[in-house]
Amino acid sequence: MMEWVERSDAFLQADVWLHDIFVRLQRGNVEANMSALYQGLHLLRRKCDREEWHVFCLESTRAHPLRKLLHLCPYSRHGYERPRGYAGDADLIDYVYSQRKTEDPLIGQSIYRFLYQQTGPQCVRERRMILAREIDTIAERVHKPRVLSIACGHLREAERSRAVAERRVGLFLAMDQDTSSLEEVARQHPGDLVRPVCDNVRSIVLGRSVFEPQDLIYSAGLYDYLSQNVAQRLTRRLFEMLRPGGRLVIANFALSTPDAGYLEAFMDWWLVYRDEEQMRDLAAEIDPAQISRMNLFRDSVGHVIYLELERH
């Protein structure tokens, strides 16, 4: 890992350092060199202010030959190219759920293997299991509950839910604005238990789209892309759609996430990271008297924060 001494010298040092990583990666020992890159980007991101970091990501890393080398990894390339037109699509998340073979069997596969093992992907896989348990828990508490997933992607957590497999859920609404994602949901869940719904967050925030009262509403990765004001309004709208005793669960990556440097520099993947205070503040527009329980917790890795709200 490179030690950045003075911020004024950081970019010059960074260019030299990136070239060194580029040369060493081609020679082998991918894990050690990717680890050095990961740690160095994390440290540089902390040293720079937001504007400086943006300039570095948009100018230095995009033009550097290291980017093309890293994009032999299909996960990195997919994130950067955004084939569906937006960041963090469901196909990208599928790269995190299970490892795939790459077109480049050597360095591309090795880079992908390294990234797959990092804390961010670990958190995404654990998030899938946490949400599957939430579905199972509500099905134990409520007979044939109604469940709503906001920005559902491929709804992979439902594939890990015993309640879904045993048809103990009354109706599972899978909402997303991406029709390709909804087509995959329909393929994985034929029948009438899971109902794909094509809609968008803006319609919910503006009150144009309202769903019937739900027992469980959750959002896996949507809030990672929302400003605080929009996130607060959405939280209020979703909370209003809960039945008495219903639960709203929101996941968001935490400020301390060490993967952010690589995601932003070489995948052009920019999330909104939050701390506990900001997560708690998502409920600011909800009447406190309507909340019977509020709970915050982090996953076992410590880099995703969960907000749970239960309605009186």
Tab-separated table of C-alpha atoms in Angstrom:
chain	number	residue	atom	x	y	z
A	1	MET	CA	0.000	0.000	0.000
A	2	MET	CA	1.258	3.445	-0.838
A	3	GLU	CA	1.671	6.029	1.932
A	4	TRP	CA	0.290	9.397	0.816
A	5	VAL	CA	2.355	12.078	2.557
A	6	GLU	CA	1.024	15.416	1.321
A	7	ARG	CA	-2.280	15.942	-0.438
A	8	SER	CA	-0.624	18.331	-2.892
A	9	ASP	CA	1.640	15.487	-4.024
A	10	ALA	CA	-1.020	12.795	-3.896
A	11	PHE	CA	-2.094	12.861	-7.552
A	12	LEU	CA	1.466	12.822	-8.858
A	13	GLN	CA	2.298	9.948	-6.561
A	14	ALA	CA	-0.959	8.247	-7.517
A	15	ASP	CA	-0.152	8.236	-11.236
A	16	VAL	CA	3.248	6.690	-10.562
A	17	TRP	CA	1.701	4.219	-8.159
A	18	LEU	CA	-1.052	3.208	-10.623
A	19	HIS	CA	1.565	2.548	-13.288
A	20	ASP	CA	3.512	0.404	-10.845
A	21	ILE	CA	0.374	-1.619	-10.028
A	22	PHE	CA	-0.319	-1.971	-13.765
A	23	VAL	CA	3.150	-3.394	-14.426
A	24	ARG	CA	3.112	-5.716	-11.435
A	25	LEU	CA	-0.380	-7.061	-12.170
A	26	GLN	CA	0.753	-8.192	-15.603
A	27	ARG	CA	3.608	-10.113	-14.022
A	28	GLY	CA	1.318	-12.078	-11.726
A	29	ASN	CA	0.557	-12.257	-7.989
A	30	VAL	CA	-2.850	-10.745	-8.642
A	31	GLU	CA	-4.140	-11.063	-5.095
A	32	ALA	CA	-1.258	-9.117	-3.517
A	33	ASN	CA	-1.339	-6.381	-6.152
A	34	MET	CA	-5.125	-6.047	-6.071
A	35	SER	CA	-4.940	-5.816	-2.301
A	36	ALA	CA	-2.392	-3.003	-2.608
A	37	LEU	CA	-4.634	-1.232	-5.129
A	38	TYR	CA	-7.707	-1.617	-2.918
A	39	GLN	CA	-5.990	-0.291	0.184
A	40	GLY	CA	-4.274	2.546	-1.654
A	41	LEU	CA	-7.496	3.772	-3.264
A	42	HIS	CA	-9.265	3.609	0.084
A	43	LEU	CA	-6.566	5.743	1.689
A	44	LEU	CA	-6.390	8.231	-1.194
A	45	ARG	CA	-10.167	8.655	-1.122
A	46	ARG	CA	-9.966	9.522	2.568
A	47	LYS	CA	-7.126	12.012	1.970
A	48	CYS	CA	-8.852	13.906	-0.856
A	49	ASP	CA	-11.846	16.162	-0.592
A	50	ARG	CA	-14.852	15.171	-2.671
A	51	GLU	CA	-14.021	17.423	-5.636
A	52	GLU	CA	-10.407	16.265	-5.823
A	53	TRP	CA	-11.461	12.639	-5.662
A	54	HIS	CA	-13.966	13.137	-8.483
A	55	VAL	CA	-11.280	14.714	-10.652
A	56	PHE	CA	-8.942	11.812	-9.947
A	57	CYS	CA	-11.607	9.233	-10.846
A	58	LEU	CA	-12.811	11.024	-13.974
A	59	GLU	CA	-9.422	11.993	-15.367
A	60	SER	CA	-6.613	9.876	-13.947
A	61	THR	CA	-8.156	6.423	-13.669
A	62	ARG	CA	-10.317	6.545	-16.802
A	63	ALA	CA	-7.346	7.350	-19.022
A	64	HIS	CA	-4.955	4.938	-17.352
A	65	PRO	CA	-4.195	1.588	-19.071
A	66	LEU	CA	-4.763	-0.094	-15.713
A	67	ARG	CA	-8.501	0.374	-16.241
A	68	LYS	CA	-8.559	-1.819	-19.352
A	69	LEU	CA	-6.546	-4.468	-17.557
A	70	LEU	CA	-8.935	-4.464	-14.607
A	71	HIS	CA	-11.874	-4.674	-16.988
A	72	LEU	CA	-10.770	-8.120	-18.080
A	73	CYS	CA	-12.820	-8.902	-14.987
A	74	PRO	CA	-16.459	-8.973	-16.213
A	75	TYR	CA	-17.782	-7.651	-12.897
A	76	SER	CA	-15.609	-4.528	-13.122
A	77	ARG	CA	-16.348	-4.040	-16.813
A	78	HIS	CA	-20.096	-4.463	-16.402
A	79	GLY	CA	-20.190	-1.931	-13.594
A	80	TYR	CA	-18.304	0.611	-15.664
A	81	GLU	CA	-20.140	0.099	-18.967
A	82	ARG	CA	-23.665	0.023	-17.480
A	83	PRO	CA	-25.265	-2.055	-20.265
A	84	ARG	CA	-28.738	-1.426	-18.866
A	85	GLY	CA	-28.134	2.308	-18.720
A	86	TYR	CA	-27.765	2.746	-14.967
A	87	ALA	CA	-25.415	1.786	-12.156
A	88	GLY	CA	-25.770	-1.333	-10.047
A	89	ASP	CA	-28.210	-3.276	-12.219
A	90	ALA	CA	-29.414	-6.746	-11.274
A	91	ASP	CA	-27.049	-8.504	-13.680
A	92	LEU	CA	-24.129	-6.814	-11.912
A	93	ILE	CA	-25.391	-7.952	-8.514
A	94	ASP	CA	-25.633	-11.509	-9.837
A	95	TYR	CA	-21.845	-11.439	-10.325
A	96	VAL	CA	-21.632	-10.974	-6.555
A	97	TYR	CA	-24.071	-13.738	-5.635
A	98	SER	CA	-22.191	-16.539	-7.385
A	99	GLN	CA	-18.851	-16.709	-9.174
A	100	ARG	CA	-18.861	-17.165	-12.934
A	101	LYS	CA	-16.245	-18.153	-15.450
A	102	THR	CA	-14.658	-15.258	-17.307
A	103	GLU	CA	-13.625	-14.877	-20.941
A	104	ASP	CA	-10.069	-14.300	-19.744
A	105	PRO	CA	-9.215	-17.439	-17.731
A	106	LEU	CA	-6.062	-15.999	-16.178
A	107	ILE	CA	-5.810	-12.408	-14.975
A	108	GLY	CA	-9.492	-11.605	-15.559
A	109	GLN	CA	-10.591	-14.605	-13.518
A	110	SER	CA	-8.060	-13.822	-10.796
A	111	ILE	CA	-9.204	-10.203	-10.483
A	112	TYR	CA	-12.832	-11.315	-10.348
A	113	ARG	CA	-12.019	-13.911	-7.681
A	114	PHE	CA	-10.300	-11.254	-5.572
A	115	LEU	CA	-13.211	-8.809	-5.867
A	116	TYR	CA	-15.756	-11.527	-5.114
A	117	GLN	CA	-14.045	-12.132	-1.772
A	118	GLN	CA	-14.020	-8.486	-0.652
A	119	THR	CA	-16.199	-7.066	2.101
A	120	GLY	CA	-18.707	-5.335	-0.204
A	121	PRO	CA	-19.727	-8.516	-2.037
A	122	GLN	CA	-19.735	-10.374	1.283
A	123	CYS	CA	-22.224	-7.809	2.580
A	124	VAL	CA	-24.421	-8.175	-0.500
A	125	ARG	CA	-24.556	-11.945	-0.069
A	126	GLU	CA	-25.349	-11.583	3.618
A	127	ARG	CA	-28.001	-8.974	2.783
A	128	ARG	CA	-29.703	-11.560	0.608
A	129	MET	CA	-29.884	-13.981	3.531
A	130	ILE	CA	-30.994	-11.325	6.044
A	131	LEU	CA	-33.883	-10.307	3.799
A	132	ALA	CA	-34.823	-13.944	3.178
A	133	ARG	CA	-35.034	-14.375	6.959
A	134	GLU	CA	-37.215	-11.262	7.192
A	135	ILE	CA	-39.634	-12.837	4.719
A	136	ASP	CA	-39.646	-16.100	6.675
A	137	THR	CA	-40.132	-14.277	9.986
A	138	ILE	CA	-43.169	-12.327	8.816
A	139	ALA	CA	-44.661	-15.560	7.462
A	140	GLU	CA	-44.306	-17.070	10.954
A	141	ARG	CA	-46.014	-14.081	12.578
A	142	VAL	CA	-48.756	-13.463	10.021
A	143	HIS	CA	-50.871	-15.947	8.084
A	144	LYS	CA	-50.305	-15.472	4.347
A	145	PRO	CA	-48.602	-12.057	4.673
A	146	ARG	CA	-48.398	-9.465	1.946
A	147	VAL	CA	-44.797	-8.565	1.046
A	148	LEU	CA	-43.476	-5.748	-1.136
A	149	SER	CA	-39.902	-5.462	-2.426
A	150	ILE	CA	-39.003	-1.988	-3.691
A	151	ALA	CA	-36.514	-1.898	-6.601
A	152	CYS	CA	-36.454	-5.685	-6.431
A	153	GLY	CA	-33.850	-6.418	-9.120
A	154	HIS	CA	-33.884	-10.167	-9.708
A	155	LEU	CA	-35.448	-10.788	-6.276
A	156	ARG	CA	-32.775	-13.363	-5.451
A	157	GLU	CA	-33.540	-13.240	-1.712
A	158	ALA	CA	-36.939	-14.830	-2.438
A	159	GLU	CA	-35.067	-17.828	-3.847
A	160	ARG	CA	-33.576	-18.320	-0.363
A	161	SER	CA	-36.872	-17.964	1.504
A	162	ARG	CA	-38.499	-21.100	2.904
A	163	ALA	CA	-41.791	-19.238	3.221
A	164	VAL	CA	-41.797	-18.497	-0.507
A	165	ALA	CA	-40.815	-22.062	-1.398
A	166	GLU	CA	-43.575	-23.436	0.830
A	167	ARG	CA	-46.097	-20.877	-0.462
A	168	ARG	CA	-46.718	-19.425	2.991
A	169	VAL	CA	-46.681	-15.884	1.585
A	170	GLY	CA	-50.053	-14.550	0.479
A	171	LEU	CA	-48.865	-12.172	-2.236
A	172	PHE	CA	-45.333	-11.022	-2.987
A	173	LEU	CA	-45.144	-7.799	-5.010
A	174	ALA	CA	-41.813	-7.359	-6.798
A	175	MET	CA	-41.560	-3.740	-7.936
A	176	ASP	CA	-38.895	-2.432	-10.294
A	177	GLN	CA	-38.682	0.010	-13.188
A	178	ASP	CA	-36.414	-2.325	-15.199
A	179	THR	CA	-38.543	-4.670	-17.301
A	180	SER	CA	-35.556	-6.958	-17.903
A	181	SER	CA	-35.299	-7.545	-14.162
A	182	LEU	CA	-39.018	-8.220	-13.906
A	183	GLU	CA	-38.825	-10.742	-16.744
A	184	GLU	CA	-36.186	-12.648	-14.772
A	185	VAL	CA	-38.381	-12.501	-11.658
A	186	ALA	CA	-41.277	-13.955	-13.646
A	187	ARG	CA	-39.051	-16.758	-14.972
A	188	GLN	CA	-37.857	-17.676	-11.501
A	189	HIS	CA	-41.296	-17.434	-9.897
A	190	PRO	CA	-44.007	-18.689	-12.252
A	191	GLY	CA	-47.521	-18.711	-10.891
A	192	ASP	CA	-49.463	-16.191	-8.863
A	193	LEU	CA	-47.499	-15.970	-5.601
A	194	VAL	CA	-44.930	-13.442	-6.871
A	195	ARG	CA	-46.353	-10.597	-8.937
A	196	PRO	CA	-43.898	-8.411	-10.901
A	197	VAL	CA	-44.903	-4.736	-10.877
A	198	CYS	CA	-43.357	-2.211	-13.254
A	199	ASP	CA	-43.229	1.116	-11.427
A	200	ASN	CA	-40.709	3.668	-10.212
A	201	VAL	CA	-39.717	5.360	-6.997
A	202	ARG	CA	-40.688	8.807	-8.238
A	203	SER	CA	-44.312	7.720	-8.563
A	204	ILE	CA	-44.298	6.459	-4.983
A	205	VAL	CA	-42.646	9.595	-3.612
A	206	LEU	CA	-45.156	11.812	-5.429
A	207	GLY	CA	-48.060	9.720	-4.194
A	208	ARG	CA	-49.083	8.557	-7.659
A	209	SER	CA	-48.469	4.887	-6.862
A	210	VAL	CA	-49.973	3.442	-3.700
A	211	PHE	CA	-50.009	-0.258	-2.851
A	212	GLU	CA	-52.497	-2.057	-0.648
A	213	PRO	CA	-51.453	-2.343	3.018
A	214	GLN	CA	-48.460	-4.663	3.432
A	215	ASP	CA	-47.084	-6.758	6.279
A	216	LEU	CA	-43.481	-6.399	5.132
A	217	ILE	CA	-41.917	-3.812	2.852
A	218	TYR	CA	-38.195	-3.838	2.242
A	219	SER	CA	-35.541	-2.212	0.105
A	220	ALA	CA	-32.268	-4.027	-0.511
A	221	GLY	CA	-30.122	-1.583	-2.478
A	222	LEU	CA	-32.283	1.342	-3.579
A	223	TYR	CA	-31.415	3.746	-0.768
A	224	ASP	CA	-27.737	3.577	-1.720
A	225	TYR	CA	-28.664	5.862	-4.645
A	226	LEU	CA	-31.079	8.322	-2.992
A	227	SER	CA	-30.432	11.758	-1.539
A	228	GLN	CA	-31.448	12.199	2.085
A	229	ASN	CA	-34.514	14.308	1.259
A	230	VAL	CA	-35.854	11.838	-1.301
A	231	ALA	CA	-35.039	8.922	0.991
A	232	GLN	CA	-36.992	10.513	3.843
A	233	ARG	CA	-40.056	11.114	1.670
A	234	LEU	CA	-39.916	7.574	0.309
A	235	THR	CA	-39.599	6.146	3.815
A	236	ARG	CA	-42.720	8.014	4.913
A	237	ARG	CA	-44.675	6.824	1.867
A	238	LEU	CA	-43.639	3.212	2.379
A	239	PHE	CA	-44.386	3.344	6.093
A	240	GLU	CA	-47.890	4.602	5.298
A	241	MET	CA	-48.448	1.448	3.225
A	242	LEU	CA	-47.862	-0.863	6.191
A	243	ARG	CA	-50.623	-2.673	8.000
A	244	PRO	CA	-50.746	-2.231	11.793
A	245	GLY	CA	-47.852	-4.316	13.079
A	246	GLY	CA	-46.199	-4.250	9.665
A	247	ARG	CA	-42.472	-3.824	9.238
A	248	LEU	CA	-40.331	-1.685	6.927
A	249	VAL	CA	-36.709	-2.789	6.432
A	250	ILE	CA	-34.137	-0.589	4.693
A	251	ALA	CA	-30.520	-1.536	3.960
A	252	ASN	CA	-27.746	0.946	3.152
A	253	PHE	CA	-23.976	0.696	2.850
A	254	ALA	CA	-22.111	2.442	5.657
A	255	LEU	CA	-19.644	5.308	5.412
A	256	SER	CA	-16.751	3.075	6.420
A	257	THR	CA	-17.084	0.730	3.425
A	258	PRO	CA	-13.512	0.068	2.163
A	259	ASP	CA	-14.678	-1.003	-1.318
A	260	ALA	CA	-15.804	2.528	-2.228
A	261	GLY	CA	-12.422	3.615	-3.599
A	262	TYR	CA	-12.256	0.838	-6.189
A	263	LEU	CA	-15.951	1.045	-7.085
A	264	GLU	CA	-15.740	4.752	-7.806
A	265	ALA	CA	-12.306	4.851	-9.415
A	266	PHE	CA	-12.549	1.861	-11.742
A	267	MET	CA	-16.238	0.928	-11.961
A	268	ASP	CA	-17.789	4.417	-11.963
A	269	TRP	CA	-20.143	3.112	-9.283
A	270	TRP	CA	-21.091	5.860	-6.849
A	271	LEU	CA	-23.245	5.031	-3.857
A	272	VAL	CA	-24.691	7.187	-1.110
A	273	TYR	CA	-23.078	5.931	2.087
A	274	ARG	CA	-24.729	6.618	5.448
A	275	ASP	CA	-24.015	6.339	9.157
A	276	GLU	CA	-26.426	5.407	11.945
A	277	GLU	CA	-27.562	8.979	12.528
A	278	GLN	CA	-28.427	9.430	8.855
A	279	MET	CA	-30.239	6.091	8.798
A	280	ARG	CA	-32.264	7.041	11.862
A	281	ASP	CA	-33.046	10.369	10.204
A	282	LEU	CA	-34.766	8.540	7.331
A	283	ALA	CA	-37.805	8.322	9.607
A	284	ALA	CA	-37.856	12.089	10.242
A	285	GLU	CA	-41.094	12.654	8.288
A	286	ILE	CA	-42.991	9.901	10.118
A	287	ASP	CA	-45.099	10.746	13.163
A	288	PRO	CA	-43.177	9.121	16.055
A	289	ALA	CA	-46.491	8.069	17.600
A	290	GLN	CA	-47.033	5.773	14.601
A	291	ILE	CA	-43.758	3.909	15.183
A	292	SER	CA	-44.011	1.076	17.684
A	293	ARG	CA	-40.397	0.014	17.257
A	294	MET	CA	-37.258	1.341	15.602
A	295	ASN	CA	-34.110	-0.745	15.377
A	296	LEU	CA	-30.710	-0.180	13.791
A	297	PHE	CA	-28.081	-2.849	13.335
A	298	ARG	CA	-25.072	-3.671	11.177
A	299	ASP	CA	-24.394	-6.914	9.382
A	300	SER	CA	-21.676	-9.276	10.569
A	301	VAL	CA	-19.096	-7.609	8.301
A	302	GLY	CA	-20.022	-4.186	9.652
A	303	HIS	CA	-20.474	-2.333	6.380
A	304	VAL	CA	-24.240	-2.431	5.788
A	305	ILE	CA	-26.654	-0.720	8.179
A	306	TYR	CA	-30.244	-1.906	8.520
A	307	LEU	CA	-33.143	0.250	9.679
A	308	GLU	CA	-36.254	-1.565	10.898
A	309	LEU	CA	-39.478	0.332	11.533
A	310	GLU	CA	-42.664	-1.271	12.878
A	311	ARG	CA	-46.036	0.427	12.712
A	312	HIS	CA	-48.519	0.655	15.580
